Amino acid sequence: MKRVINGKIILLGMLLLWVFVVRFLTGCALKQGQEEKVRDLEFTVVGDGEVPQELKDIIVEKQSAPFKLTYSDDQNLYIVTGYGEQPTGGYSISVNQLFLTENSIVFDTELLGPGKEEEAGTEKSYPYIVVQTEFLETPVVFQ
């Protein structure tokens, strides 16, 4: 009887050891997977009047829910982030980073709420941002 109990304890200990080893190895792999910045990308925030019509149509179709998309016209790459329906106006979007890594373009934005002194109104809004950068055939990672 003691052998069966000791065997089960050893098996349980080995199982726990295996779980901890796998967990720590996975954590290391995630940190190594983060790519280093090769260079910052120059970009321009595109106003509504300068957005290509096909892209405008896609934005209008998707604007009620948060979305992220890219669009290219063989000369430029447009990167778009929309934050979906908001209860009022007065929102703005900040571009924190846009840079190139060896395998991707990283695009990091943040939604900023209306200021306390700002008249936000009562109508719903659909904030989004369109940035134009050089044409690259590289996948975009949204953060």
PDB file of C-alpha atoms in Angstrom:
ATOM      1  CA  MET A   1       0.000   0.000   0.000  1.00  0.00           C
ATOM      2  CA  LYS A   2       2.839   2.411   0.842  1.00  0.00           C
ATOM      3  CA  ARG A   3       4.435   1.733  -2.558  1.00  0.00           C
ATOM      4  CA  VAL A   4       1.252   2.800  -4.383  1.00  0.00           C
ATOM      5  CA  ILE A   5       1.016   6.029  -2.341  1.00  0.00           C
ATOM      6  CA  ASN A   6       4.732   6.806  -2.807  1.00  0.00           C
ATOM      7  CA  GLY A   7       4.394   6.128  -6.551  1.00  0.00           C
ATOM      8  CA  LYS A   8       1.442   8.514  -6.805  1.00  0.00           C
ATOM      9  CA  ILE A   9       3.338  11.228  -4.898  1.00  0.00           C
ATOM     10  CA  ILE A  10       6.349  10.856  -7.190  1.00  0.00           C
ATOM     11  CA  LEU A  11       4.102  10.952 -10.265  1.00  0.00           C
ATOM     12  CA  LEU A  12       2.340  14.071  -8.952  1.00  0.00           C
ATOM     13  CA  GLY A  13       5.695  15.735  -8.239  1.00  0.00           C
ATOM     14  CA  MET A  14       6.965  14.961 -11.746  1.00  0.00           C
ATOM     15  CA  LEU A  15       3.751  16.315 -13.281  1.00  0.00           C
ATOM     16  CA  LEU A  16       4.042  19.580 -11.328  1.00  0.00           C
ATOM     17  CA  LEU A  17       7.708  19.883 -12.300  1.00  0.00           C
ATOM     18  CA  TRP A  18       6.776  19.386 -15.962  1.00  0.00           C
ATOM     19  CA  VAL A  19       4.061  22.083 -15.753  1.00  0.00           C
ATOM     20  CA  PHE A  20       6.495  24.599 -14.242  1.00  0.00           C
ATOM     21  CA  VAL A  21       9.208  23.834 -16.818  1.00  0.00           C
ATOM     22  CA  VAL A  22       6.771  24.236 -19.723  1.00  0.00           C
ATOM     23  CA  ARG A  23       5.407  27.467 -18.258  1.00  0.00           C
ATOM     24  CA  PHE A  24       8.863  29.028 -17.831  1.00  0.00           C
ATOM     25  CA  LEU A  25      10.038  27.949 -21.271  1.00  0.00           C
ATOM     26  CA  THR A  26       6.943  29.435 -22.860  1.00  0.00           C
ATOM     27  CA  GLY A  27       7.508  32.737 -21.045  1.00  0.00           C
ATOM     28  CA  CYS A  28      11.047  32.970 -22.397  1.00  0.00           C
ATOM     29  CA  ALA A  29       9.894  32.237 -25.931  1.00  0.00           C
ATOM     30  CA  LEU A  30       7.397  35.105 -25.835  1.00  0.00           C
ATOM     31  CA  LYS A  31      10.025  37.616 -24.835  1.00  0.00           C
ATOM     32  CA  GLN A  32      12.406  36.426 -27.540  1.00  0.00           C
ATOM     33  CA  GLY A  33       9.632  36.702 -30.147  1.00  0.00           C
ATOM     34  CA  GLN A  34       9.419  40.466 -29.750  1.00  0.00           C
ATOM     35  CA  GLU A  35      11.317  41.922 -32.643  1.00  0.00           C
ATOM     36  CA  GLU A  36      13.637  44.863 -32.428  1.00  0.00           C
ATOM     37  CA  LYS A  37      12.983  48.125 -34.199  1.00  0.00           C
ATOM     38  CA  VAL A  38      14.916  48.500 -37.456  1.00  0.00           C
ATOM     39  CA  ARG A  39      13.791  52.095 -38.058  1.00  0.00           C
ATOM     40  CA  ASP A  40      10.932  54.508 -37.487  1.00  0.00           C
ATOM     41  CA  LEU A  41       8.598  55.043 -40.423  1.00  0.00           C
ATOM     42  CA  GLU A  42       7.641  58.510 -41.534  1.00  0.00           C
ATOM     43  CA  PHE A  43       3.896  58.966 -41.842  1.00  0.00           C
ATOM     44  CA  THR A  44       1.188  61.497 -42.496  1.00  0.00           C
ATOM     45  CA  VAL A  45      -2.220  61.529 -40.837  1.00  0.00           C
ATOM     46  CA  VAL A  46      -4.646  61.642 -43.750  1.00  0.00           C
ATOM     47  CA  GLY A  47      -7.700  63.902 -43.569  1.00  0.00           C
ATOM     48  CA  ASP A  48     -11.141  62.780 -44.771  1.00  0.00           C
ATOM     49  CA  GLY A  49     -10.767  64.633 -48.070  1.00  0.00           C
ATOM     50  CA  GLU A  50      -7.525  62.845 -48.950  1.00  0.00           C
ATOM     51  CA  VAL A  51      -8.601  59.248 -48.171  1.00  0.00           C
ATOM     52  CA  PRO A  52      -9.067  57.165 -51.359  1.00  0.00           C
ATOM     53  CA  GLN A  53     -12.773  56.615 -52.082  1.00  0.00           C
ATOM     54  CA  GLU A  54     -12.559  52.811 -51.914  1.00  0.00           C
ATOM     55  CA  LEU A  55     -10.969  53.048 -48.456  1.00  0.00           C
ATOM     56  CA  LYS A  56     -13.636  55.554 -47.316  1.00  0.00           C
ATOM     57  CA  ASP A  57     -16.344  53.079 -48.282  1.00  0.00           C
ATOM     58  CA  ILE A  58     -14.665  50.306 -46.256  1.00  0.00           C
ATOM     59  CA  ILE A  59     -14.328  52.598 -43.220  1.00  0.00           C
ATOM     60  CA  VAL A  60     -18.006  53.620 -43.349  1.00  0.00           C
ATOM     61  CA  GLU A  61     -18.984  49.945 -43.544  1.00  0.00           C
ATOM     62  CA  LYS A  62     -16.861  48.975 -40.513  1.00  0.00           C
ATOM     63  CA  GLN A  63     -17.019  52.086 -38.290  1.00  0.00           C
ATOM     64  CA  SER A  64     -19.714  50.945 -35.840  1.00  0.00           C
ATOM     65  CA  ALA A  65     -17.348  48.382 -34.247  1.00  0.00           C
ATOM     66  CA  PRO A  66     -13.604  48.592 -33.516  1.00  0.00           C
ATOM     67  CA  PHE A  67     -11.531  47.664 -36.572  1.00  0.00           C
ATOM     68  CA  LYS A  68      -7.975  47.577 -37.905  1.00  0.00           C
ATOM     69  CA  LEU A  69      -7.082  47.405 -41.565  1.00  0.00           C
ATOM     70  CA  THR A  70      -4.496  48.197 -44.195  1.00  0.00           C
ATOM     71  CA  TYR A  71      -4.986  49.447 -47.738  1.00  0.00           C
ATOM     72  CA  SER A  72      -2.488  50.116 -50.499  1.00  0.00           C
ATOM     73  CA  ASP A  73      -2.626  51.769 -53.894  1.00  0.00           C
ATOM     74  CA  ASP A  74       0.797  50.491 -55.074  1.00  0.00           C
ATOM     75  CA  GLN A  75       2.394  53.837 -54.158  1.00  0.00           C
ATOM     76  CA  ASN A  76       1.363  54.263 -50.539  1.00  0.00           C
ATOM     77  CA  LEU A  77       0.351  52.119 -47.606  1.00  0.00           C
ATOM     78  CA  TYR A  78      -2.618  53.297 -45.547  1.00  0.00           C
ATOM     79  CA  ILE A  79      -2.981  51.948 -42.019  1.00  0.00           C
ATOM     80  CA  VAL A  80      -6.332  52.466 -40.323  1.00  0.00           C
ATOM     81  CA  THR A  81      -7.521  51.949 -36.753  1.00  0.00           C
ATOM     82  CA  GLY A  82     -11.120  52.620 -35.761  1.00  0.00           C
ATOM     83  CA  TYR A  83     -12.414  52.586 -32.204  1.00  0.00           C
ATOM     84  CA  GLY A  84     -16.078  51.909 -32.935  1.00  0.00           C
ATOM     85  CA  GLU A  85     -19.083  53.759 -31.633  1.00  0.00           C
ATOM     86  CA  GLN A  86     -18.438  56.231 -28.803  1.00  0.00           C
ATOM     87  CA  PRO A  87     -21.206  57.889 -26.738  1.00  0.00           C
ATOM     88  CA  THR A  88     -20.151  61.474 -27.555  1.00  0.00           C
ATOM     89  CA  GLY A  89     -17.846  63.491 -29.754  1.00  0.00           C
ATOM     90  CA  GLY A  90     -14.539  65.055 -28.731  1.00  0.00           C
ATOM     91  CA  TYR A  91     -12.362  61.953 -29.000  1.00  0.00           C
ATOM     92  CA  SER A  92      -8.924  62.019 -30.558  1.00  0.00           C
ATOM     93  CA  ILE A  93      -6.392  59.356 -31.449  1.00  0.00           C
ATOM     94  CA  SER A  94      -2.695  59.477 -30.701  1.00  0.00           C
ATOM     95  CA  VAL A  95      -0.111  57.580 -32.757  1.00  0.00           C
ATOM     96  CA  ASN A  96       2.370  56.325 -30.180  1.00  0.00           C
ATOM     97  CA  GLN A  97       4.645  54.412 -32.551  1.00  0.00           C
ATOM     98  CA  LEU A  98       5.004  53.419 -36.186  1.00  0.00           C
ATOM     99  CA  PHE A  99       8.151  51.480 -36.913  1.00  0.00           C
ATOM    100  CA  LEU A 100       9.621  48.722 -39.028  1.00  0.00           C
ATOM    101  CA  THR A 101      11.042  45.461 -37.676  1.00  0.00           C
ATOM    102  CA  GLU A 102      12.705  42.733 -39.706  1.00  0.00           C
ATOM    103  CA  ASN A 103       9.371  40.992 -40.322  1.00  0.00           C
ATOM    104  CA  SER A 104       6.599  43.526 -39.710  1.00  0.00           C
ATOM    105  CA  ILE A 105       5.387  47.086 -39.312  1.00  0.00           C
ATOM    106  CA  VAL A 106       4.280  47.958 -35.766  1.00  0.00           C
ATOM    107  CA  PHE A 107       1.433  50.472 -35.420  1.00  0.00           C
ATOM    108  CA  ASP A 108       0.510  51.585 -31.894  1.00  0.00           C
ATOM    109  CA  THR A 109      -2.347  54.029 -31.280  1.00  0.00           C
ATOM    110  CA  GLU A 110      -4.368  55.196 -28.316  1.00  0.00           C
ATOM    111  CA  LEU A 111      -7.897  56.614 -28.030  1.00  0.00           C
ATOM    112  CA  LEU A 112      -8.029  59.814 -25.979  1.00  0.00           C
ATOM    113  CA  GLY A 113     -11.340  60.878 -24.458  1.00  0.00           C
ATOM    114  CA  PRO A 114     -12.800  64.365 -24.596  1.00  0.00           C
ATOM    115  CA  GLY A 115     -11.267  66.923 -22.226  1.00  0.00           C
ATOM    116  CA  LYS A 116     -13.174  68.077 -19.159  1.00  0.00           C
ATOM    117  CA  GLU A 117     -13.501  71.606 -20.518  1.00  0.00           C
ATOM    118  CA  GLU A 118     -14.458  70.404 -23.987  1.00  0.00           C
ATOM    119  CA  GLU A 119     -18.040  70.411 -25.242  1.00  0.00           C
ATOM    120  CA  ALA A 120     -18.399  66.777 -26.319  1.00  0.00           C
ATOM    121  CA  GLY A 121     -22.019  67.053 -27.440  1.00  0.00           C
ATOM    122  CA  THR A 122     -24.579  64.311 -27.140  1.00  0.00           C
ATOM    123  CA  GLU A 123     -24.293  62.658 -30.564  1.00  0.00           C
ATOM    124  CA  LYS A 124     -22.453  59.396 -30.991  1.00  0.00           C
ATOM    125  CA  SER A 125     -19.123  59.456 -32.809  1.00  0.00           C
ATOM    126  CA  TYR A 126     -16.976  56.913 -34.624  1.00  0.00           C
ATOM    127  CA  PRO A 127     -13.334  57.927 -34.167  1.00  0.00           C
ATOM    128  CA  TYR A 128     -10.736  56.469 -36.500  1.00  0.00           C
ATOM    129  CA  ILE A 129      -7.343  57.413 -37.821  1.00  0.00           C
ATOM    130  CA  VAL A 130      -5.803  56.897 -41.249  1.00  0.00           C
ATOM    131  CA  VAL A 131      -2.045  57.209 -41.666  1.00  0.00           C
ATOM    132  CA  GLN A 132      -0.177  57.108 -44.942  1.00  0.00           C
ATOM    133  CA  THR A 133       3.365  55.779 -45.151  1.00  0.00           C
ATOM    134  CA  GLU A 134       5.698  54.337 -47.749  1.00  0.00           C
ATOM    135  CA  PHE A 135       4.508  51.252 -49.614  1.00  0.00           C
ATOM    136  CA  LEU A 136       5.962  48.112 -48.037  1.00  0.00           C
ATOM    137  CA  GLU A 137       4.789  44.536 -48.562  1.00  0.00           C
ATOM    138  CA  THR A 138       5.189  43.769 -44.883  1.00  0.00           C
ATOM    139  CA  PRO A 139       2.448  42.643 -42.474  1.00  0.00           C
ATOM    140  CA  VAL A 140       1.216  45.217 -39.965  1.00  0.00           C
ATOM    141  CA  VAL A 141       1.032  44.402 -36.260  1.00  0.00           C
ATOM    142  CA  PHE A 142      -1.510  46.561 -34.421  1.00  0.00           C
ATOM    143  CA  GLN A 143      -0.876  47.326 -30.756  1.00  0.00           C
TER     144      GLN A 143
END
